[in-house]
Structures are given as C-alpha cells and as structure tokens.
Amino acid sequence: FLADRLGKPLLVEGPAGVGKTELAKAVAQVAGARLVRLQCYEGVDESRALYEWNHAKQLLRISAGRDETWDEARTDIFSEEFLLPRPLLTAIRGDDPKVLLIDETDKADVEVEGLLLEVLSDFQVTVPELGTVTASRRPFVVLTSNATRELSEALRRRCLFLHIGFPDAELERRIVRLKVPGIDAALAASVVRVVGALRAMDLRKAPSVAE
Ligand SMILES: Nc1ncnc2c1ncn2[C@@H]1O[C@H](COP(=O)(O)OP(=O)(O)OP(=O)(O)O)[C@@H](O)[C@H]1O
Ligand SMILES: [Mg+2]
C-alpha cells in the first residue's frame, strides 16, 4: 500500500521460496498491469538491463543503402527501429500500467546497482543517440533479494523494505489450499504440520513454501 501511494520501490528480502517473486506477479495480476522482469545474475550489464542496438539489423541497413552518405545512414541506424529495449527501459516507456520486477538483485554485480539507482530515482533513461526517455507513468517496482550480499546503502535508502519469512501454519494452509484447489482440508493441514516440524529441525536447508 505504501509503496503504491509513495511511488517508492519495494525491496523484498527473505529465504528462498517464500513468495518474493510471486508477490510481484500477484500485484501485477490484481492491478491488471503488465509484468516486466529483469532477472539478475552475475554479469548482467547495461545491454541486458537497459537497451542495446540491434547491430545485425544496422549492418543490413547500411549494406542495403550503399549509395547513401554517411550522415544519412548514421541518423537512420540510430533510430527507434534499431533499438532493442531491455526491461528497465521497457518499464518506463508507454502509458500502460506496469510492474517492474528486479529479481534476485543481490546476484548482480555492484556496478549494476549504480544503474538501478539512476533509473529508480529519476525514472528516466538517457539514450545518447535518441535523447532522454522519462516515465509518463511510473511502474510499481519490486526488487527481490536473498541477501547473499548486502545491497548498497544508497539503493536500500530509496526503497521501502519488506521481509517475508516462513508463514505461520494458518497462512500456510491457506496458501496450500489456494495452490492446490480441491485438496482435502485435513491433508493440507497435515502437510503443513510435517513441513513445520521439518523446519524446526537442524537441517542444512529448511523446506520453503514452494517445496
Ligand atoms: N506466500 C506465498 N503465497 C502464495 N504462493 C507461494 C507463497 N510462497 C511460495 N509460493 C509458491 O511457491 C512458488 C515459489 O515462490 P517464489 O518463486 O515466489 O519464491 P521466492 O521467494 O521468489 O524464492 P527465491 O528466493 O528462490 O527466488 C510460487 O510460484 C508459489 O506457487
Ligand atoms: Mg524469486
């Protein structure tokens, strides 16, 4: 509610498989918004996160117009038609409602955080050849993290923080019954009880809601 009203990104942390990613999908579904997802991984960079030029198409365009001067060709190949928008740019363009999911933010390299900061504070992106794109309608932003590393102070400060832990038994029964329609109530309850007991044991990994 606050993230929506304040227009602030929501940073969701918690153990694996408790519904962090699911939360963004649910918000998109309830709001009738399009989900735009940036999956973070080690090595994700500007060309994967923001935009990239379609080099193959640019080359084809250049060889198709052999008699043109360089100036003519240049202005043409750096136009909208040759741009490949990636999730961050996609999320701030257009007027339709969107939910931007920046998933597993902690897996990305620290440099990507600089990029996120820029986009999440101003909701604008500058493509040198085309100019600055400013969001006419801000997306609802959800960042998720398993806290394998601390995100930078600057990024955390711009977000509202939500921790999702393991649900209590009553909530978990409701989740199971939602995800397995028609399941016998007694069976759902005993599954939840067994999983709860496993979580209390000293295991290398506690079973998640997903499991
Ligand atoms: N709180 C929940 N409410 C509803 N469904 C849930 C919940 N938690 C988990 N699930 C179910 O488990 C699946 C996996 O959850 P999800 O991918 O959202 O976990 P996650 O927290 O993003 O995990 P990870 O950190 O591994 O990415 C979901 O697709 C959903 O079916
Ligand atoms: Mg996830």
PDB file of C-alpha atoms and ligand atoms in Angstrom:
ATOM      1  CA  PHE A   1       0.000   0.000   0.000  1.00  0.00           C
ATOM      2  CA  LEU A   2       2.713   2.460   0.993  1.00  0.00           C
ATOM      3  CA  ALA A   3       4.904   1.573  -1.978  1.00  0.00           C
ATOM      4  CA  ASP A   4       1.998   2.329  -4.254  1.00  0.00           C
ATOM      5  CA  ARG A   5       0.965   5.575  -2.555  1.00  0.00           C
ATOM      6  CA  LEU A   6       4.508   6.913  -2.108  1.00  0.00           C
ATOM      7  CA  GLY A   7       5.627   5.713  -5.528  1.00  0.00           C
ATOM      8  CA  LYS A   8       8.630   4.014  -3.965  1.00  0.00           C
ATOM      9  CA  PRO A   9      10.267   0.753  -4.986  1.00  0.00           C
ATOM     10  CA  LEU A  10       9.662  -2.175  -2.653  1.00  0.00           C
ATOM     11  CA  LEU A  11      12.668  -4.229  -1.613  1.00  0.00           C
ATOM     12  CA  VAL A  12      11.627  -7.723  -0.563  1.00  0.00           C
ATOM     13  CA  GLU A  13      14.035  -9.938   1.317  1.00  0.00           C
ATOM     14  CA  GLY A  14      13.686 -13.359   2.861  1.00  0.00           C
ATOM     15  CA  PRO A  15      14.675 -17.007   2.486  1.00  0.00           C
ATOM     16  CA  ALA A  16      14.287 -18.851  -0.834  1.00  0.00           C
ATOM     17  CA  GLY A  17      10.846 -19.987  -1.897  1.00  0.00           C
ATOM     18  CA  VAL A  18       8.632 -17.900   0.392  1.00  0.00           C
ATOM     19  CA  GLY A  19       6.875 -15.984  -2.382  1.00  0.00           C
ATOM     20  CA  LYS A  20       9.044 -12.934  -3.052  1.00  0.00           C
ATOM     21  CA  THR A  21       8.819 -13.286  -6.814  1.00  0.00           C
ATOM     22  CA  GLU A  22       5.218 -14.422  -6.514  1.00  0.00           C
ATOM     23  CA  LEU A  23       4.373 -11.147  -4.748  1.00  0.00           C
ATOM     24  CA  ALA A  24       5.308  -9.101  -7.822  1.00  0.00           C
ATOM     25  CA  LYS A  25       3.313 -11.416 -10.063  1.00  0.00           C
ATOM     26  CA  ALA A  26       0.312 -11.154  -7.749  1.00  0.00           C
ATOM     27  CA  VAL A  27       0.475  -7.342  -7.677  1.00  0.00           C
ATOM     28  CA  ALA A  28       0.588  -7.279 -11.478  1.00  0.00           C
ATOM     29  CA  GLN A  29      -2.369  -9.610 -11.728  1.00  0.00           C
ATOM     30  CA  VAL A  30      -4.502  -7.746  -9.212  1.00  0.00           C
ATOM     31  CA  ALA A  31      -3.692  -4.358 -10.737  1.00  0.00           C
ATOM     32  CA  GLY A  32      -4.200  -5.573 -14.298  1.00  0.00           C
ATOM     33  CA  ALA A  33      -0.645  -4.436 -15.044  1.00  0.00           C
ATOM     34  CA  ARG A  34       1.974  -5.892 -17.332  1.00  0.00           C
ATOM     35  CA  LEU A  35       4.839  -7.623 -15.541  1.00  0.00           C
ATOM     36  CA  VAL A  36       8.260  -6.581 -16.826  1.00  0.00           C
ATOM     37  CA  ARG A  37      11.002  -8.737 -15.343  1.00  0.00           C
ATOM     38  CA  LEU A  38      14.707  -8.147 -15.063  1.00  0.00           C
ATOM     39  CA  GLN A  39      16.322 -11.353 -13.877  1.00  0.00           C
ATOM     40  CA  CYS A  40      19.659 -10.507 -12.278  1.00  0.00           C
ATOM     41  CA  TYR A  41      22.695 -12.764 -12.482  1.00  0.00           C
ATOM     42  CA  GLU A  42      26.421 -12.345 -12.231  1.00  0.00           C
ATOM     43  CA  GLY A  43      27.493 -10.456 -15.335  1.00  0.00           C
ATOM     44  CA  VAL A  44      24.151  -8.816 -16.148  1.00  0.00           C
ATOM     45  CA  ASP A  45      25.049  -5.476 -17.733  1.00  0.00           C
ATOM     46  CA  GLU A  46      23.615  -2.363 -19.325  1.00  0.00           C
ATOM     47  CA  SER A  47      22.909  -4.058 -22.628  1.00  0.00           C
ATOM     48  CA  ARG A  48      20.839  -6.729 -20.843  1.00  0.00           C
ATOM     49  CA  ALA A  49      19.171  -4.392 -18.374  1.00  0.00           C
ATOM     50  CA  LEU A  50      18.617  -1.134 -20.244  1.00  0.00           C
ATOM     51  CA  TYR A  51      18.857  -1.265 -24.019  1.00  0.00           C
ATOM     52  CA  GLU A  52      21.043  -2.408 -26.843  1.00  0.00           C
ATOM     53  CA  TRP A  53      21.399  -1.544 -30.506  1.00  0.00           C
ATOM     54  CA  ASN A  54      20.447  -4.230 -32.985  1.00  0.00           C
ATOM     55  CA  HIS A  55      23.849  -4.462 -34.675  1.00  0.00           C
ATOM     56  CA  ALA A  56      22.867  -7.114 -37.193  1.00  0.00           C
ATOM     57  CA  LYS A  57      19.946  -5.040 -38.406  1.00  0.00           C
ATOM     58  CA  GLN A  58      22.104  -1.919 -38.523  1.00  0.00           C
ATOM     59  CA  LEU A  59      24.619  -3.727 -40.744  1.00  0.00           C
ATOM     60  CA  LEU A  60      21.885  -4.902 -43.074  1.00  0.00           C
ATOM     61  CA  ARG A  61      20.544  -1.362 -43.283  1.00  0.00           C
ATOM     62  CA  ILE A  62      23.987   0.001 -44.132  1.00  0.00           C
ATOM     63  CA  SER A  63      24.616  -2.550 -46.859  1.00  0.00           C
ATOM     64  CA  ALA A  64      21.125  -2.030 -48.292  1.00  0.00           C
ATOM     65  CA  GLY A  65      21.729   1.701 -48.786  1.00  0.00           C
ATOM     66  CA  ARG A  66      25.190   1.696 -50.383  1.00  0.00           C
ATOM     67  CA  ASP A  67      24.799   4.994 -52.248  1.00  0.00           C
ATOM     68  CA  GLU A  68      23.929   6.991 -49.158  1.00  0.00           C
ATOM     69  CA  THR A  69      26.262   9.435 -47.474  1.00  0.00           C
ATOM     70  CA  TRP A  70      27.493   8.510 -44.013  1.00  0.00           C
ATOM     71  CA  ASP A  71      25.415  11.243 -42.379  1.00  0.00           C
ATOM     72  CA  GLU A  72      22.215   9.895 -43.871  1.00  0.00           C
ATOM     73  CA  ALA A  73      22.983   6.342 -42.836  1.00  0.00           C
ATOM     74  CA  ARG A  74      24.112   7.348 -39.342  1.00  0.00           C
ATOM     75  CA  THR A  75      20.978   9.229 -38.355  1.00  0.00           C
ATOM     76  CA  ASP A  76      18.913   6.374 -39.633  1.00  0.00           C
ATOM     77  CA  ILE A  77      20.598   3.419 -37.919  1.00  0.00           C
ATOM     78  CA  PHE A  78      20.430   5.079 -34.507  1.00  0.00           C
ATOM     79  CA  SER A  79      16.690   5.454 -34.571  1.00  0.00           C
ATOM     80  CA  GLU A  80      13.879   3.722 -32.740  1.00  0.00           C
ATOM     81  CA  GLU A  81      13.659   0.974 -35.343  1.00  0.00           C
ATOM     82  CA  PHE A  82      17.105  -0.342 -34.442  1.00  0.00           C
ATOM     83  CA  LEU A  83      16.743  -0.141 -30.683  1.00  0.00           C
ATOM     84  CA  LEU A  84      16.250  -3.245 -28.553  1.00  0.00           C
ATOM     85  CA  PRO A  85      14.688  -2.057 -25.299  1.00  0.00           C
ATOM     86  CA  ARG A  86      15.513  -4.232 -22.278  1.00  0.00           C
ATOM     87  CA  PRO A  87      13.410  -4.448 -19.076  1.00  0.00           C
ATOM     88  CA  LEU A  88      14.422  -1.158 -17.389  1.00  0.00           C
ATOM     89  CA  LEU A  89      13.703   0.889 -20.497  1.00  0.00           C
ATOM     90  CA  THR A  90      10.578  -1.094 -21.331  1.00  0.00           C
ATOM     91  CA  ALA A  91       9.217  -0.455 -17.837  1.00  0.00           C
ATOM     92  CA  ILE A  92       9.363   3.324 -18.071  1.00  0.00           C
ATOM     93  CA  ARG A  93       8.071   3.672 -21.620  1.00  0.00           C
ATOM     94  CA  GLY A  94       4.432   3.761 -22.601  1.00  0.00           C
ATOM     95  CA  ASP A  95       1.295   4.643 -20.714  1.00  0.00           C
ATOM     96  CA  ASP A  96       0.002   1.220 -19.757  1.00  0.00           C
ATOM     97  CA  PRO A  97       0.338   0.198 -16.069  1.00  0.00           C
ATOM     98  CA  LYS A  98       3.386  -1.946 -15.375  1.00  0.00           C
ATOM     99  CA  VAL A  99       5.011  -3.794 -12.535  1.00  0.00           C
ATOM    100  CA  LEU A 100       8.789  -3.871 -12.804  1.00  0.00           C
ATOM    101  CA  LEU A 101      10.268  -6.922 -11.087  1.00  0.00           C
ATOM    102  CA  ILE A 102      14.011  -6.716 -10.499  1.00  0.00           C
ATOM    103  CA  ASP A 103      14.531 -10.278  -9.386  1.00  0.00           C
ATOM    104  CA  GLU A 104      17.443 -11.556  -7.285  1.00  0.00           C
ATOM    105  CA  THR A 105      19.113  -8.158  -7.180  1.00  0.00           C
ATOM    106  CA  ASP A 106      21.881  -9.471  -4.910  1.00  0.00           C
ATOM    107  CA  LYS A 107      23.115 -11.752  -7.711  1.00  0.00           C
ATOM    108  CA  ALA A 108      24.006  -8.800  -9.939  1.00  0.00           C
ATOM    109  CA  ASP A 109      27.402  -7.116  -9.726  1.00  0.00           C
ATOM    110  CA  VAL A 110      27.711  -3.945  -7.671  1.00  0.00           C
ATOM    111  CA  GLU A 111      28.080  -1.789 -10.823  1.00  0.00           C
ATOM    112  CA  VAL A 112      24.527  -2.640 -11.860  1.00  0.00           C
ATOM    113  CA  GLU A 113      23.293  -1.008  -8.655  1.00  0.00           C
ATOM    114  CA  GLY A 114      24.538   2.332  -9.961  1.00  0.00           C
ATOM    115  CA  LEU A 115      22.374   1.837 -12.994  1.00  0.00           C
ATOM    116  CA  LEU A 116      19.375   0.882 -10.875  1.00  0.00           C
ATOM    117  CA  LEU A 117      19.868   3.934  -8.676  1.00  0.00           C
ATOM    118  CA  GLU A 118      19.747   6.203 -11.675  1.00  0.00           C
ATOM    119  CA  VAL A 119      16.612   4.633 -13.081  1.00  0.00           C
ATOM    120  CA  LEU A 120      14.817   4.257  -9.733  1.00  0.00           C
ATOM    121  CA  SER A 121      15.428   7.790  -8.515  1.00  0.00           C
ATOM    122  CA  ASP A 122      14.515   9.724 -11.647  1.00  0.00           C
ATOM    123  CA  PHE A 123      12.577   7.168 -13.643  1.00  0.00           C
ATOM    124  CA  GLN A 124      14.398   8.280 -16.709  1.00  0.00           C
ATOM    125  CA  VAL A 125      16.902   6.787 -19.087  1.00  0.00           C
ATOM    126  CA  THR A 126      19.173   8.612 -21.480  1.00  0.00           C
ATOM    127  CA  VAL A 127      19.987   7.043 -24.813  1.00  0.00           C
ATOM    128  CA  PRO A 128      22.707   9.379 -26.152  1.00  0.00           C
ATOM    129  CA  GLU A 129      21.648   8.993 -29.790  1.00  0.00           C
ATOM    130  CA  LEU A 130      17.932   9.400 -29.109  1.00  0.00           C
ATOM    131  CA  GLY A 131      17.588  11.627 -26.062  1.00  0.00           C
ATOM    132  CA  THR A 132      16.094  11.155 -22.618  1.00  0.00           C
ATOM    133  CA  VAL A 133      13.106   8.947 -22.018  1.00  0.00           C
ATOM    134  CA  THR A 134      11.111   9.987 -18.942  1.00  0.00           C
ATOM    135  CA  ALA A 135       8.407   7.799 -17.496  1.00  0.00           C
ATOM    136  CA  SER A 136       4.991   9.347 -18.032  1.00  0.00           C
ATOM    137  CA  ARG A 137       3.611   6.691 -15.739  1.00  0.00           C
ATOM    138  CA  ARG A 138       5.828   5.181 -13.057  1.00  0.00           C
ATOM    139  CA  PRO A 139       5.867   1.426 -12.810  1.00  0.00           C
ATOM    140  CA  PHE A 140       5.294  -0.276  -9.468  1.00  0.00           C
ATOM    141  CA  VAL A 141       8.784  -1.577  -8.692  1.00  0.00           C
ATOM    142  CA  VAL A 142       9.585  -4.728  -6.727  1.00  0.00           C
ATOM    143  CA  LEU A 143      13.191  -5.724  -6.034  1.00  0.00           C
ATOM    144  CA  THR A 144      13.850  -9.130  -4.514  1.00  0.00           C
ATOM    145  CA  SER A 145      16.950 -10.348  -2.740  1.00  0.00           C
ATOM    146  CA  ASN A 146      18.064 -13.447  -0.856  1.00  0.00           C
ATOM    147  CA  ALA A 147      20.601 -11.273   0.952  1.00  0.00           C
ATOM    148  CA  THR A 148      23.605 -13.279  -0.272  1.00  0.00           C
ATOM    149  CA  ARG A 149      25.288  -9.899  -0.100  1.00  0.00           C
ATOM    150  CA  GLU A 150      24.246  -6.545   1.360  1.00  0.00           C
ATOM    151  CA  LEU A 151      22.828  -4.219  -1.234  1.00  0.00           C
ATOM    152  CA  SER A 152      24.351  -0.759  -1.184  1.00  0.00           C
ATOM    153  CA  GLU A 153      23.170   1.778   1.363  1.00  0.00           C
ATOM    154  CA  ALA A 154      22.166   4.140  -1.447  1.00  0.00           C
ATOM    155  CA  LEU A 155      19.892   1.597  -3.060  1.00  0.00           C
ATOM    156  CA  ARG A 156      18.298   0.495   0.213  1.00  0.00           C
ATOM    157  CA  ARG A 157      17.545   4.091   1.155  1.00  0.00           C
ATOM    158  CA  ARG A 158      15.419   4.570  -1.936  1.00  0.00           C
ATOM    159  CA  CYS A 159      13.252   1.566  -1.209  1.00  0.00           C
ATOM    160  CA  LEU A 160      10.636   0.534   1.273  1.00  0.00           C
ATOM    161  CA  PHE A 161      11.670  -2.669   2.953  1.00  0.00           C
ATOM    162  CA  LEU A 162       9.622  -5.816   3.377  1.00  0.00           C
ATOM    163  CA  HIS A 163      10.815  -9.027   4.975  1.00  0.00           C
ATOM    164  CA  ILE A 164       8.917 -12.181   4.117  1.00  0.00           C
ATOM    165  CA  GLY A 165       9.680 -15.116   6.390  1.00  0.00           C
ATOM    166  CA  PHE A 166       8.079 -18.532   6.655  1.00  0.00           C
ATOM    167  CA  PRO A 167       4.319 -18.154   7.141  1.00  0.00           C
ATOM    168  CA  ASP A 168       2.525 -19.353  10.261  1.00  0.00           C
ATOM    169  CA  ALA A 169       0.564 -22.592   9.975  1.00  0.00           C
ATOM    170  CA  GLU A 170      -2.789 -20.938   9.336  1.00  0.00           C
ATOM    171  CA  LEU A 171      -1.460 -18.808   6.490  1.00  0.00           C
ATOM    172  CA  GLU A 172       0.465 -21.716   5.005  1.00  0.00           C
ATOM    173  CA  ARG A 173      -2.689 -23.857   4.985  1.00  0.00           C
ATOM    174  CA  ARG A 174      -4.431 -21.094   3.062  1.00  0.00           C
ATOM    175  CA  ILE A 175      -1.563 -20.923   0.569  1.00  0.00           C
ATOM    176  CA  VAL A 176      -1.620 -24.689   0.022  1.00  0.00           C
ATOM    177  CA  ARG A 177      -5.387 -24.669  -0.460  1.00  0.00           C
ATOM    178  CA  LEU A 178      -5.143 -21.793  -2.907  1.00  0.00           C
ATOM    179  CA  LYS A 179      -2.430 -23.515  -4.952  1.00  0.00           C
ATOM    180  CA  VAL A 180      -3.987 -26.999  -4.856  1.00  0.00           C
ATOM    181  CA  PRO A 181      -7.683 -26.416  -5.442  1.00  0.00           C
ATOM    182  CA  GLY A 182      -9.874 -29.191  -4.117  1.00  0.00           C
ATOM    183  CA  ILE A 183      -7.277 -30.551  -1.697  1.00  0.00           C
ATOM    184  CA  ASP A 184      -8.735 -32.230   1.368  1.00  0.00           C
ATOM    185  CA  ALA A 185      -8.515 -29.815   4.327  1.00  0.00           C
ATOM    186  CA  ALA A 186      -7.131 -32.488   6.659  1.00  0.00           C
ATOM    187  CA  LEU A 187      -4.414 -33.412   4.157  1.00  0.00           C
ATOM    188  CA  ALA A 188      -3.423 -29.762   3.719  1.00  0.00           C
ATOM    189  CA  ALA A 189      -3.227 -29.362   7.479  1.00  0.00           C
ATOM    190  CA  SER A 190      -1.018 -32.417   7.971  1.00  0.00           C
ATOM    191  CA  VAL A 191       1.317 -31.454   5.124  1.00  0.00           C
ATOM    192  CA  VAL A 192       1.733 -28.051   6.727  1.00  0.00           C
ATOM    193  CA  ARG A 193       2.307 -29.649  10.135  1.00  0.00           C
ATOM    194  CA  VAL A 194       5.012 -32.008   8.796  1.00  0.00           C
ATOM    195  CA  VAL A 195       6.780 -29.196   6.952  1.00  0.00           C
ATOM    196  CA  GLY A 196       6.602 -27.082  10.111  1.00  0.00           C
ATOM    197  CA  ALA A 197       8.236 -29.903  12.081  1.00  0.00           C
ATOM    198  CA  LEU A 198      10.988 -30.243   9.439  1.00  0.00           C
ATOM    199  CA  ARG A 199      11.686 -26.519   9.684  1.00  0.00           C
ATOM    200  CA  ALA A 200      12.196 -26.835  13.421  1.00  0.00           C
ATOM    201  CA  MET A 201      14.912 -29.458  12.844  1.00  0.00           C
ATOM    202  CA  ASP A 202      18.539 -28.618  12.354  1.00  0.00           C
ATOM    203  CA  LEU A 203      18.670 -29.254   8.590  1.00  0.00           C
ATOM    204  CA  ARG A 204      21.034 -27.795   6.035  1.00  0.00           C
ATOM    205  CA  LYS A 205      18.063 -26.170   4.335  1.00  0.00           C
ATOM    206  CA  ALA A 206      14.602 -25.643   5.761  1.00  0.00           C
ATOM    207  CA  PRO A 207      11.818 -26.575   3.311  1.00  0.00           C
ATOM    208  CA  SER A 208      10.200 -23.493   1.804  1.00  0.00           C
ATOM    209  CA  VAL A 209       6.605 -22.767   0.936  1.00  0.00           C
ATOM    210  CA  ALA A 210       7.380 -23.660  -2.654  1.00  0.00           C
ATOM    211  CA  GLU A 211       8.658 -27.076  -1.637  1.00  0.00           C
TER     212      GLU A 211
HETATM  213  N1  LIG B   1       3.429 -16.679   0.256  1.00  0.00           N
HETATM  214  C1  LIG B   1       3.072 -17.375  -0.828  1.00  0.00           C
HETATM  215  N2  LIG B   1       1.844 -17.258  -1.361  1.00  0.00           N
HETATM  216  C2  LIG B   1       1.490 -17.965  -2.445  1.00  0.00           C
HETATM  217  N3  LIG B   1       2.300 -18.833  -3.090  1.00  0.00           N
HETATM  218  C3  LIG B   1       3.526 -19.002  -2.614  1.00  0.00           C
HETATM  219  C4  LIG B   1       3.989 -18.276  -1.475  1.00  0.00           C
HETATM  220  N4  LIG B   1       5.262 -18.627  -1.232  1.00  0.00           N
HETATM  221  C5  LIG B   1       5.593 -19.506  -2.187  1.00  0.00           C
HETATM  222  N5  LIG B   1       4.563 -19.758  -3.020  1.00  0.00           N
HETATM  223  C6  LIG B   1       4.582 -20.710  -4.137  1.00  0.00           C
HETATM  224  O1  LIG B   1       5.923 -21.133  -4.313  1.00  0.00           O
HETATM  225  C7  LIG B   1       6.410 -20.766  -5.613  1.00  0.00           C
HETATM  226  C8  LIG B   1       7.814 -20.206  -5.485  1.00  0.00           C
HETATM  227  O2  LIG B   1       7.781 -18.964  -4.835  1.00  0.00           O
HETATM  228  P1  LIG B   1       8.674 -17.750  -5.330  1.00  0.00           P
HETATM  229  O3  LIG B   1       9.351 -18.101  -6.601  1.00  0.00           O
HETATM  230  O4  LIG B   1       7.871 -16.522  -5.318  1.00  0.00           O
HETATM  231  O5  LIG B   1       9.731 -17.727  -4.156  1.00  0.00           O
HETATM  232  P2  LIG B   1      10.924 -16.709  -3.943  1.00  0.00           P
HETATM  233  O6  LIG B   1      10.778 -16.170  -2.567  1.00  0.00           O
HETATM  234  O7  LIG B   1      10.982 -15.740  -5.066  1.00  0.00           O
HETATM  235  O8  LIG B   1      12.168 -17.690  -3.983  1.00  0.00           O
HETATM  236  P3  LIG B   1      13.657 -17.428  -4.499  1.00  0.00           P
HETATM  237  O9  LIG B   1      14.328 -16.618  -3.434  1.00  0.00           O
HETATM  238  O10 LIG B   1      14.212 -18.808  -4.620  1.00  0.00           O
HETATM  239  O11 LIG B   1      13.546 -16.721  -5.810  1.00  0.00           O
HETATM  240  C9  LIG B   1       5.439 -19.751  -6.152  1.00  0.00           C
HETATM  241  O12 LIG B   1       5.314 -19.852  -7.540  1.00  0.00           O
HETATM  242  C10 LIG B   1       4.139 -20.111  -5.448  1.00  0.00           C
HETATM  243  O13 LIG B   1       3.483 -21.102  -6.186  1.00  0.00           O
HETATM  244 MG    MG B   2      12.346 -15.449  -6.590  1.00  0.00          MG
END
